[in-house]
Amino acid sequence: MNPTYWFIQDEGRLRAGWRLLLFVVFFAVCLIAINFLAIPVLLRWGPLAAQAAVLSASALIATWGMMRWLEQRPLLAVGFVVERETAKELVLGFGGGAVLVGAITVVEWAAGAIEFQPSDPSGGSFLLFTTVVLFVAAGTEELLFRGYPFQRLVEGTGSVVAVLLSASLFGLLHAPNPHSTHLSIANTMLAGVLLSLAYLKTNALWLPIGFHFSWNWTMALAGLPVSGLELFEMPWKVVPSVERVWLHGGEYGPEGGLITSAALMLGVAFLLRRRGKYQALPPNQPPSASGKNPSQETLF
C-alpha cells in the first residue's frame, strides 16, 4: 500500500483527520501567543471578558488560516455566508433559546423548585457589557464546536459519529465549572447534540449561535446561574429549593436539572424532524442546488 494513502485522499487533499489535528495545533499556538501578548491588557475588562476575547481571537485566526491555506475557501464559508434564510435562522435561534429557557423557568417556579426574591439592582448596569461578552462567547464556542473541527469530523466519520464526539467533548469541557454534576454534564452533551443538529440542518452557524446566545442571555436575565456561573445581579434573584436539586439543578442552574433535560430533548426532536441540507464540500466547489451530499471519506 502506498504510504501516502494514510495522509492524502484520492483527489490529492490531506485527509480530514490530519486537517483537524493541524487545526488543533494551530489553535493552541494562537491561544498561547495571544495569552502571552494580550492578556495583561485584556484582564482590565475582567476575567470572563478576557477569556472570551482570547478564545475568540484564537478561534478566528486558526479557522481563517485553515480555510485559507488548506481548504482554499474564505473564512465566511465555514458557516457565516449570508443567504436568504439567514434572518429566519437567527430569529429561530434567538426565539428558540428564549422560549425554552422561559418555559423551563416557569415550570420550575410552578413546581415550587425555585422562587424569586428582591435583590440589589446594581448588577443590572452591567447588562450591556455582559450581553456583548455572552454573544462573543457563544459565537466562539459555536465556531470551535460546530465550525471547522466539527465539519472535518463530519467529512471523515459521518454526521452521527461527529455529533456524538463533538457533543461529548462539549459536555466534558464544562465539567470543571462550579457546582457541576453528572446530570449537568449529560445535559450539556445533550445541548451539544441540539446545537450540532442546528448546524447540520441549516449548513450555517447562524441558528446555533442565535440559540446558544439567547439561551445563556435569557438565563442570566432571569437571575439564574449559567452553567454554574453567576454573571451579574438583577433586581431579583432566584432561590432554588434545597430538596429537589435533581429537578432544578441547584447552584449550577437549570442546566443541571431534569426539567432542562426534557426541554433539550424536545428541541432535539424538533430539529430531527426538519429537513437538513449539510454538504461536505471540496475546495472551491459551490453548494449544489440538489442538496445531495458527496460521498464520505475516511478520517485518516
mmCIF file of C-alpha atoms in Angstrom:
data_model
loop_
_atom_site.group_PDB
_atom_site.id
_atom_site.type_symbol
_atom_site.label_atom_id
_atom_site.label_comp_id
_atom_site.label_asym_id
_atom_site.label_seq_id
_atom_site.Cartn_x
_atom_site.Cartn_y
_atom_site.Cartn_z
ATOM 1 C CA MET A 1 0.000 0.000 0.000
ATOM 2 C CA ASN A 2 1.254 3.464 -0.863
ATOM 3 C CA PRO A 3 2.321 5.204 2.397
ATOM 4 C CA THR A 4 0.669 8.413 1.236
ATOM 5 C CA TYR A 5 -2.731 6.644 1.442
ATOM 6 C CA TRP A 6 -2.859 7.422 5.169
ATOM 7 C CA PHE A 7 -2.326 11.120 4.539
ATOM 8 C CA ILE A 8 -3.706 12.017 1.109
ATOM 9 C CA GLN A 9 -7.165 11.440 -0.400
ATOM 10 C CA ASP A 10 -7.656 10.237 -3.956
ATOM 11 C CA GLU A 11 -8.246 13.796 -5.151
ATOM 12 C CA GLY A 12 -4.941 14.922 -3.637
ATOM 13 C CA ARG A 13 -6.201 16.623 -0.467
ATOM 14 C CA LEU A 14 -4.906 15.978 3.030
ATOM 15 C CA ARG A 15 -7.304 13.674 4.869
ATOM 16 C CA ALA A 16 -9.874 15.271 7.160
ATOM 17 C CA GLY A 17 -8.342 13.829 10.332
ATOM 18 C CA TRP A 18 -4.949 15.395 9.663
ATOM 19 C CA ARG A 19 -6.562 18.720 8.836
ATOM 20 C CA LEU A 20 -8.442 18.504 12.133
ATOM 21 C CA LEU A 21 -5.202 17.826 14.037
ATOM 22 C CA LEU A 22 -3.494 20.731 12.281
ATOM 23 C CA PHE A 23 -6.345 22.989 13.372
ATOM 24 C CA VAL A 24 -5.923 21.888 16.998
ATOM 25 C CA VAL A 25 -2.183 22.623 16.866
ATOM 26 C CA PHE A 26 -2.706 25.981 15.136
ATOM 27 C CA PHE A 27 -5.423 26.951 17.639
ATOM 28 C CA ALA A 28 -3.199 26.000 20.591
ATOM 29 C CA VAL A 29 -0.315 28.090 19.225
ATOM 30 C CA CYS A 30 -2.634 31.075 18.730
ATOM 31 C CA LEU A 31 -4.044 30.632 22.231
ATOM 32 C CA ILE A 32 -0.602 30.602 23.844
ATOM 33 C CA ALA A 33 0.659 33.551 21.796
ATOM 34 C CA ILE A 34 -2.385 35.765 22.397
ATOM 35 C CA ASN A 35 -2.428 34.890 26.103
ATOM 36 C CA PHE A 36 1.208 35.925 26.376
ATOM 37 C CA LEU A 37 0.866 39.139 24.363
ATOM 38 C CA ALA A 38 -2.574 40.467 25.236
ATOM 39 C CA ILE A 39 -3.867 39.004 28.495
ATOM 40 C CA PRO A 40 -2.339 41.733 30.761
ATOM 41 C CA VAL A 41 -4.347 44.345 28.835
ATOM 42 C CA LEU A 42 -7.485 42.251 28.420
ATOM 43 C CA LEU A 43 -7.717 41.489 32.154
ATOM 44 C CA ARG A 44 -8.758 45.108 32.682
ATOM 45 C CA TRP A 45 -12.123 44.050 31.244
ATOM 46 C CA GLY A 46 -12.464 41.281 33.824
ATOM 47 C CA PRO A 47 -11.502 37.574 33.669
ATOM 48 C CA LEU A 48 -14.648 36.413 31.838
ATOM 49 C CA ALA A 49 -14.356 39.057 29.112
ATOM 50 C CA ALA A 50 -10.605 38.466 28.778
ATOM 51 C CA GLN A 51 -11.113 34.728 28.365
ATOM 52 C CA ALA A 52 -13.840 35.285 25.760
ATOM 53 C CA ALA A 53 -11.639 37.713 23.803
ATOM 54 C CA VAL A 54 -8.597 35.406 23.789
ATOM 55 C CA LEU A 55 -10.612 32.344 22.757
ATOM 56 C CA SER A 56 -12.477 34.295 20.087
ATOM 57 C CA ALA A 57 -9.322 35.733 18.519
ATOM 58 C CA SER A 58 -7.575 32.348 18.597
ATOM 59 C CA ALA A 59 -10.554 30.533 17.057
ATOM 60 C CA LEU A 60 -10.961 33.122 14.299
ATOM 61 C CA ILE A 61 -7.272 33.164 13.373
ATOM 62 C CA ALA A 62 -6.980 29.361 13.383
ATOM 63 C CA THR A 63 -10.166 28.945 11.346
ATOM 64 C CA TRP A 64 -9.132 31.626 8.847
ATOM 65 C CA GLY A 65 -5.715 30.005 8.416
ATOM 66 C CA MET A 66 -7.116 26.524 7.815
ATOM 67 C CA MET A 67 -9.822 27.749 5.443
ATOM 68 C CA ARG A 68 -7.366 29.921 3.527
ATOM 69 C CA TRP A 69 -4.402 27.546 3.244
ATOM 70 C CA LEU A 70 -5.881 24.040 3.304
ATOM 71 C CA GLU A 71 -9.434 24.475 2.029
ATOM 72 C CA GLN A 72 -8.744 27.375 -0.374
ATOM 73 C CA ARG A 73 -12.025 28.932 0.711
ATOM 74 C CA PRO A 74 -12.890 32.202 2.508
ATOM 75 C CA LEU A 75 -13.500 32.355 6.260
ATOM 76 C CA LEU A 76 -17.211 33.033 5.726
ATOM 77 C CA ALA A 77 -17.606 29.621 4.069
ATOM 78 C CA VAL A 78 -17.212 27.940 7.468
ATOM 79 C CA GLY A 79 -20.824 28.904 8.197
ATOM 80 C CA PHE A 80 -21.103 32.695 8.049
ATOM 81 C CA VAL A 81 -22.352 33.133 4.486
ATOM 82 C CA VAL A 82 -25.407 35.413 4.452
ATOM 83 C CA GLU A 83 -28.219 33.805 2.472
ATOM 84 C CA ARG A 84 -31.954 34.202 2.057
ATOM 85 C CA GLU A 85 -32.646 32.018 5.115
ATOM 86 C CA THR A 86 -30.141 33.765 7.425
ATOM 87 C CA ALA A 87 -32.603 36.173 9.056
ATOM 88 C CA LYS A 88 -35.089 33.349 9.624
ATOM 89 C CA GLU A 89 -32.393 31.174 11.204
ATOM 90 C CA LEU A 90 -31.286 33.978 13.544
ATOM 91 C CA VAL A 91 -34.865 34.688 14.603
ATOM 92 C CA LEU A 92 -35.488 30.973 15.182
ATOM 93 C CA GLY A 93 -32.282 30.728 17.206
ATOM 94 C CA PHE A 94 -32.910 33.799 19.348
ATOM 95 C CA GLY A 95 -36.552 32.903 19.828
ATOM 96 C CA GLY A 96 -35.974 29.201 20.430
ATOM 97 C CA GLY A 97 -33.401 29.750 23.161
ATOM 98 C CA ALA A 98 -35.528 32.360 24.926
ATOM 99 C CA VAL A 99 -38.719 30.292 24.721
ATOM 100 C CA LEU A 100 -37.098 27.121 26.072
ATOM 101 C CA VAL A 101 -35.413 28.931 28.983
ATOM 102 C CA GLY A 102 -38.640 30.809 29.709
ATOM 103 C CA ALA A 103 -40.600 27.559 29.743
ATOM 104 C CA ILE A 104 -38.032 25.873 31.993
ATOM 105 C CA THR A 105 -38.159 28.798 34.440
ATOM 106 C CA VAL A 106 -41.970 28.860 34.559
ATOM 107 C CA VAL A 107 -42.191 25.098 35.115
ATOM 108 C CA GLU A 108 -39.595 25.223 37.902
ATOM 109 C CA TRP A 109 -41.396 28.125 39.587
ATOM 110 C CA ALA A 110 -44.813 26.469 39.246
ATOM 111 C CA ALA A 111 -43.422 23.242 40.712
ATOM 112 C CA GLY A 112 -42.056 25.136 43.711
ATOM 113 C CA ALA A 113 -38.483 24.265 42.773
ATOM 114 C CA ILE A 114 -37.415 27.933 42.678
ATOM 115 C CA GLU A 115 -38.706 31.252 43.969
ATOM 116 C CA PHE A 116 -37.910 34.864 43.108
ATOM 117 C CA GLN A 117 -36.792 37.336 45.772
ATOM 118 C CA PRO A 118 -35.820 41.041 45.618
ATOM 119 C CA SER A 119 -32.114 41.741 45.220
ATOM 120 C CA ASP A 120 -29.614 44.564 44.748
ATOM 121 C CA PRO A 121 -30.356 46.042 41.300
ATOM 122 C CA SER A 122 -26.866 47.490 40.821
ATOM 123 C CA GLY A 123 -25.759 44.492 38.773
ATOM 124 C CA GLY A 124 -28.202 45.438 36.036
ATOM 125 C CA SER A 125 -25.807 48.207 34.964
ATOM 126 C CA PHE A 126 -23.518 45.503 33.555
ATOM 127 C CA LEU A 127 -26.272 44.138 31.313
ATOM 128 C CA LEU A 128 -24.967 45.629 28.049
ATOM 129 C CA PHE A 129 -21.367 44.611 28.735
ATOM 130 C CA THR A 130 -22.400 41.085 29.724
ATOM 131 C CA THR A 131 -24.606 40.834 26.629
ATOM 132 C CA VAL A 132 -21.603 41.560 24.400
ATOM 133 C CA VAL A 133 -19.433 39.059 26.297
ATOM 134 C CA LEU A 134 -22.122 36.366 26.075
ATOM 135 C CA PHE A 135 -22.543 36.929 22.334
ATOM 136 C CA VAL A 136 -18.791 36.691 21.723
ATOM 137 C CA ALA A 137 -18.573 33.591 23.930
ATOM 138 C CA ALA A 138 -21.494 31.881 22.170
ATOM 139 C CA GLY A 139 -20.082 32.672 18.743
ATOM 140 C CA THR A 140 -16.657 31.392 19.750
ATOM 141 C CA GLU A 141 -17.949 28.128 21.197
ATOM 142 C CA GLU A 142 -20.003 27.504 18.079
ATOM 143 C CA LEU A 143 -17.021 28.266 15.846
ATOM 144 C CA LEU A 144 -14.957 25.735 17.806
ATOM 145 C CA PHE A 145 -17.583 23.023 18.294
ATOM 146 C CA ARG A 146 -19.724 23.380 15.173
ATOM 147 C CA GLY A 147 -17.214 25.121 12.902
ATOM 148 C CA TYR A 148 -14.085 23.859 11.157
ATOM 149 C CA PRO A 149 -13.184 20.974 13.557
ATOM 150 C CA PHE A 150 -16.739 19.604 13.605
ATOM 151 C CA GLN A 151 -17.062 19.912 9.844
ATOM 152 C CA ARG A 152 -13.857 17.913 9.344
ATOM 153 C CA LEU A 153 -15.234 15.250 11.703
ATOM 154 C CA VAL A 154 -18.410 15.048 9.618
ATOM 155 C CA GLU A 155 -16.321 14.838 6.467
ATOM 156 C CA GLY A 156 -14.221 11.994 7.851
ATOM 157 C CA THR A 157 -16.611 9.984 10.036
ATOM 158 C CA GLY A 158 -20.151 10.913 9.034
ATOM 159 C CA SER A 159 -22.634 13.098 10.881
ATOM 160 C CA VAL A 160 -23.705 10.626 13.612
ATOM 161 C CA VAL A 161 -20.197 9.916 14.916
ATOM 162 C CA ALA A 162 -19.231 13.582 14.557
ATOM 163 C CA VAL A 163 -22.237 14.744 16.579
ATOM 164 C CA LEU A 164 -21.583 12.206 19.348
ATOM 165 C CA LEU A 165 -17.869 13.039 19.597
ATOM 166 C CA SER A 166 -18.376 16.798 19.478
ATOM 167 C CA ALA A 167 -21.252 16.761 21.973
ATOM 168 C CA SER A 168 -19.309 14.539 24.383
ATOM 169 C CA LEU A 169 -16.315 16.882 24.324
ATOM 170 C CA PHE A 170 -18.626 19.881 24.711
ATOM 171 C CA GLY A 171 -20.094 18.367 27.870
ATOM 172 C CA LEU A 172 -16.795 17.224 29.369
ATOM 173 C CA LEU A 173 -15.205 20.648 28.926
ATOM 174 C CA HIS A 174 -17.984 22.095 31.121
ATOM 175 C CA ALA A 175 -17.236 19.581 33.898
ATOM 176 C CA PRO A 176 -14.774 21.904 35.731
ATOM 177 C CA ASN A 177 -17.471 24.601 36.083
ATOM 178 C CA PRO A 178 -18.568 25.372 39.658
ATOM 179 C CA HIS A 179 -21.196 23.016 41.129
ATOM 180 C CA SER A 180 -21.245 20.725 38.068
ATOM 181 C CA THR A 181 -22.799 17.263 38.415
ATOM 182 C CA HIS A 182 -23.123 14.163 36.280
ATOM 183 C CA LEU A 183 -26.563 15.378 35.205
ATOM 184 C CA SER A 184 -25.276 18.834 34.254
ATOM 185 C CA ILE A 185 -22.556 17.244 32.113
ATOM 186 C CA ALA A 186 -25.123 14.961 30.462
ATOM 187 C CA ASN A 187 -27.403 17.937 29.780
ATOM 188 C CA THR A 188 -24.520 19.891 28.256
ATOM 189 C CA MET A 189 -23.794 16.919 25.992
ATOM 190 C CA LEU A 190 -27.469 16.909 25.016
ATOM 191 C CA ALA A 191 -27.220 20.634 24.275
ATOM 192 C CA GLY A 192 -24.203 19.811 22.107
ATOM 193 C CA VAL A 193 -26.347 17.372 20.123
ATOM 194 C CA LEU A 194 -29.032 20.027 19.659
ATOM 195 C CA LEU A 195 -26.528 22.680 18.525
ATOM 196 C CA SER A 196 -24.805 20.240 16.167
ATOM 197 C CA LEU A 197 -28.152 19.410 14.583
ATOM 198 C CA ALA A 198 -28.856 23.128 14.275
ATOM 199 C CA TYR A 199 -25.738 23.427 12.130
ATOM 200 C CA LEU A 200 -26.325 20.267 10.110
ATOM 201 C CA LYS A 201 -29.917 21.203 9.330
ATOM 202 C CA THR A 202 -29.003 24.675 8.054
ATOM 203 C CA ASN A 203 -25.406 24.317 6.813
ATOM 204 C CA ALA A 204 -24.692 27.576 8.666
ATOM 205 C CA LEU A 205 -23.713 28.759 12.142
ATOM 206 C CA TRP A 206 -26.451 31.387 12.473
ATOM 207 C CA LEU A 207 -29.044 29.110 14.095
ATOM 208 C CA PRO A 208 -26.696 27.519 16.676
ATOM 209 C CA ILE A 209 -25.109 30.881 17.553
ATOM 210 C CA GLY A 210 -28.517 32.530 17.949
ATOM 211 C CA PHE A 211 -29.830 29.694 20.112
ATOM 212 C CA HIS A 212 -26.661 29.432 22.229
ATOM 213 C CA PHE A 213 -26.525 33.180 22.906
ATOM 214 C CA SER A 214 -30.238 33.504 23.603
ATOM 215 C CA TRP A 215 -30.196 30.505 25.946
ATOM 216 C CA ASN A 216 -27.376 31.947 28.075
ATOM 217 C CA TRP A 217 -28.610 35.551 27.925
ATOM 218 C CA THR A 218 -32.195 34.717 28.904
ATOM 219 C CA MET A 219 -30.952 32.587 31.775
ATOM 220 C CA ALA A 220 -28.721 35.408 33.045
ATOM 221 C CA LEU A 221 -31.529 37.952 32.608
ATOM 222 C CA ALA A 222 -33.832 35.766 34.713
ATOM 223 C CA GLY A 223 -31.267 35.850 37.517
ATOM 224 C CA LEU A 224 -30.333 32.181 37.078
ATOM 225 C CA PRO A 225 -26.806 30.732 37.151
ATOM 226 C CA VAL A 226 -25.450 29.969 33.670
ATOM 227 C CA SER A 227 -23.514 26.689 33.725
ATOM 228 C CA GLY A 228 -22.667 27.301 37.373
ATOM 229 C CA LEU A 229 -21.596 30.925 36.836
ATOM 230 C CA GLU A 230 -23.276 33.976 38.395
ATOM 231 C CA LEU A 231 -22.820 36.568 35.647
ATOM 232 C CA PHE A 232 -24.492 39.589 37.248
ATOM 233 C CA GLU A 233 -27.278 40.518 39.659
ATOM 234 C CA MET A 234 -30.667 41.719 38.538
ATOM 235 C CA PRO A 235 -33.234 43.496 40.757
ATOM 236 C CA TRP A 236 -34.338 39.977 41.666
ATOM 237 C CA LYS A 237 -32.613 36.720 42.455
ATOM 238 C CA VAL A 238 -33.639 33.100 42.130
ATOM 239 C CA VAL A 239 -33.529 30.970 45.265
ATOM 240 C CA PRO A 240 -33.633 27.224 44.474
ATOM 241 C CA SER A 241 -35.249 24.642 46.718
ATOM 242 C CA VAL A 242 -32.759 22.686 48.819
ATOM 243 C CA GLU A 243 -34.730 19.469 48.378
ATOM 244 C CA ARG A 244 -35.166 18.955 44.631
ATOM 245 C CA VAL A 245 -31.766 19.706 43.147
ATOM 246 C CA TRP A 246 -32.298 16.936 40.582
ATOM 247 C CA LEU A 247 -35.237 18.934 39.237
ATOM 248 C CA HIS A 248 -33.822 22.478 39.057
ATOM 249 C CA GLY A 249 -30.044 21.965 39.091
ATOM 250 C CA GLY A 250 -29.290 23.723 42.368
ATOM 251 C CA GLU A 251 -26.405 26.197 42.342
ATOM 252 C CA TYR A 252 -25.339 25.066 38.867
ATOM 253 C CA GLY A 253 -28.574 26.446 37.467
ATOM 254 C CA PRO A 254 -31.321 24.914 35.325
ATOM 255 C CA GLU A 255 -28.788 23.148 33.090
ATOM 256 C CA GLY A 256 -28.204 20.725 35.964
ATOM 257 C CA GLY A 257 -31.844 19.621 36.281
ATOM 258 C CA LEU A 258 -34.229 17.139 34.688
ATOM 259 C CA ILE A 259 -36.617 19.850 33.508
ATOM 260 C CA THR A 260 -33.872 21.114 31.216
ATOM 261 C CA SER A 261 -33.216 17.535 30.075
ATOM 262 C CA ALA A 262 -36.820 17.309 28.906
ATOM 263 C CA ALA A 263 -36.682 20.723 27.200
ATOM 264 C CA LEU A 264 -33.486 19.848 25.328
ATOM 265 C CA MET A 265 -34.959 16.533 24.194
ATOM 266 C CA LEU A 266 -37.927 18.417 22.762
ATOM 267 C CA GLY A 267 -35.512 20.717 20.937
ATOM 268 C CA VAL A 268 -33.591 17.758 19.516
ATOM 269 C CA ALA A 269 -36.836 16.093 18.402
ATOM 270 C CA PHE A 270 -37.934 19.311 16.679
ATOM 271 C CA LEU A 271 -34.665 19.588 14.743
ATOM 272 C CA LEU A 272 -34.648 15.913 13.790
ATOM 273 C CA ARG A 273 -37.973 16.448 12.036
ATOM 274 C CA ARG A 274 -36.557 19.288 9.948
ATOM 275 C CA ARG A 275 -35.058 18.570 6.562
ATOM 276 C CA GLY A 276 -31.291 19.152 6.528
ATOM 277 C CA LYS A 277 -29.035 20.488 3.788
ATOM 278 C CA TYR A 278 -25.483 19.841 5.030
ATOM 279 C CA GLN A 279 -22.873 19.304 2.324
ATOM 280 C CA ALA A 280 -19.201 18.401 2.899
ATOM 281 C CA LEU A 281 -17.714 20.402 0.067
ATOM 282 C CA PRO A 282 -14.301 20.026 -1.561
ATOM 283 C CA PRO A 283 -12.299 23.244 -2.106
ATOM 284 C CA ASN A 284 -13.807 25.913 -4.335
ATOM 285 C CA GLN A 285 -16.954 23.876 -5.044
ATOM 286 C CA PRO A 286 -20.123 25.935 -4.510
ATOM 287 C CA PRO A 287 -23.108 24.364 -2.738
ATOM 288 C CA SER A 288 -25.188 22.149 -5.009
ATOM 289 C CA ALA A 289 -28.744 23.155 -5.679
ATOM 290 C CA SER A 290 -29.736 19.494 -5.403
ATOM 291 C CA GLY A 291 -28.786 19.367 -1.715
ATOM 292 C CA LYS A 292 -27.129 15.965 -2.154
ATOM 293 C CA ASN A 293 -24.104 15.166 -0.023
ATOM 294 C CA PRO A 294 -20.916 13.932 -1.664
ATOM 295 C CA SER A 295 -19.607 10.563 -0.509
ATOM 296 C CA GLN A 296 -17.840 10.491 2.840
ATOM 297 C CA GLU A 297 -14.118 9.867 3.059
ATOM 298 C CA THR A 298 -12.294 8.167 5.938
ATOM 299 C CA LEU A 299 -10.969 10.261 8.817
ATOM 300 C CA PHE A 300 -7.361 9.094 8.397
#
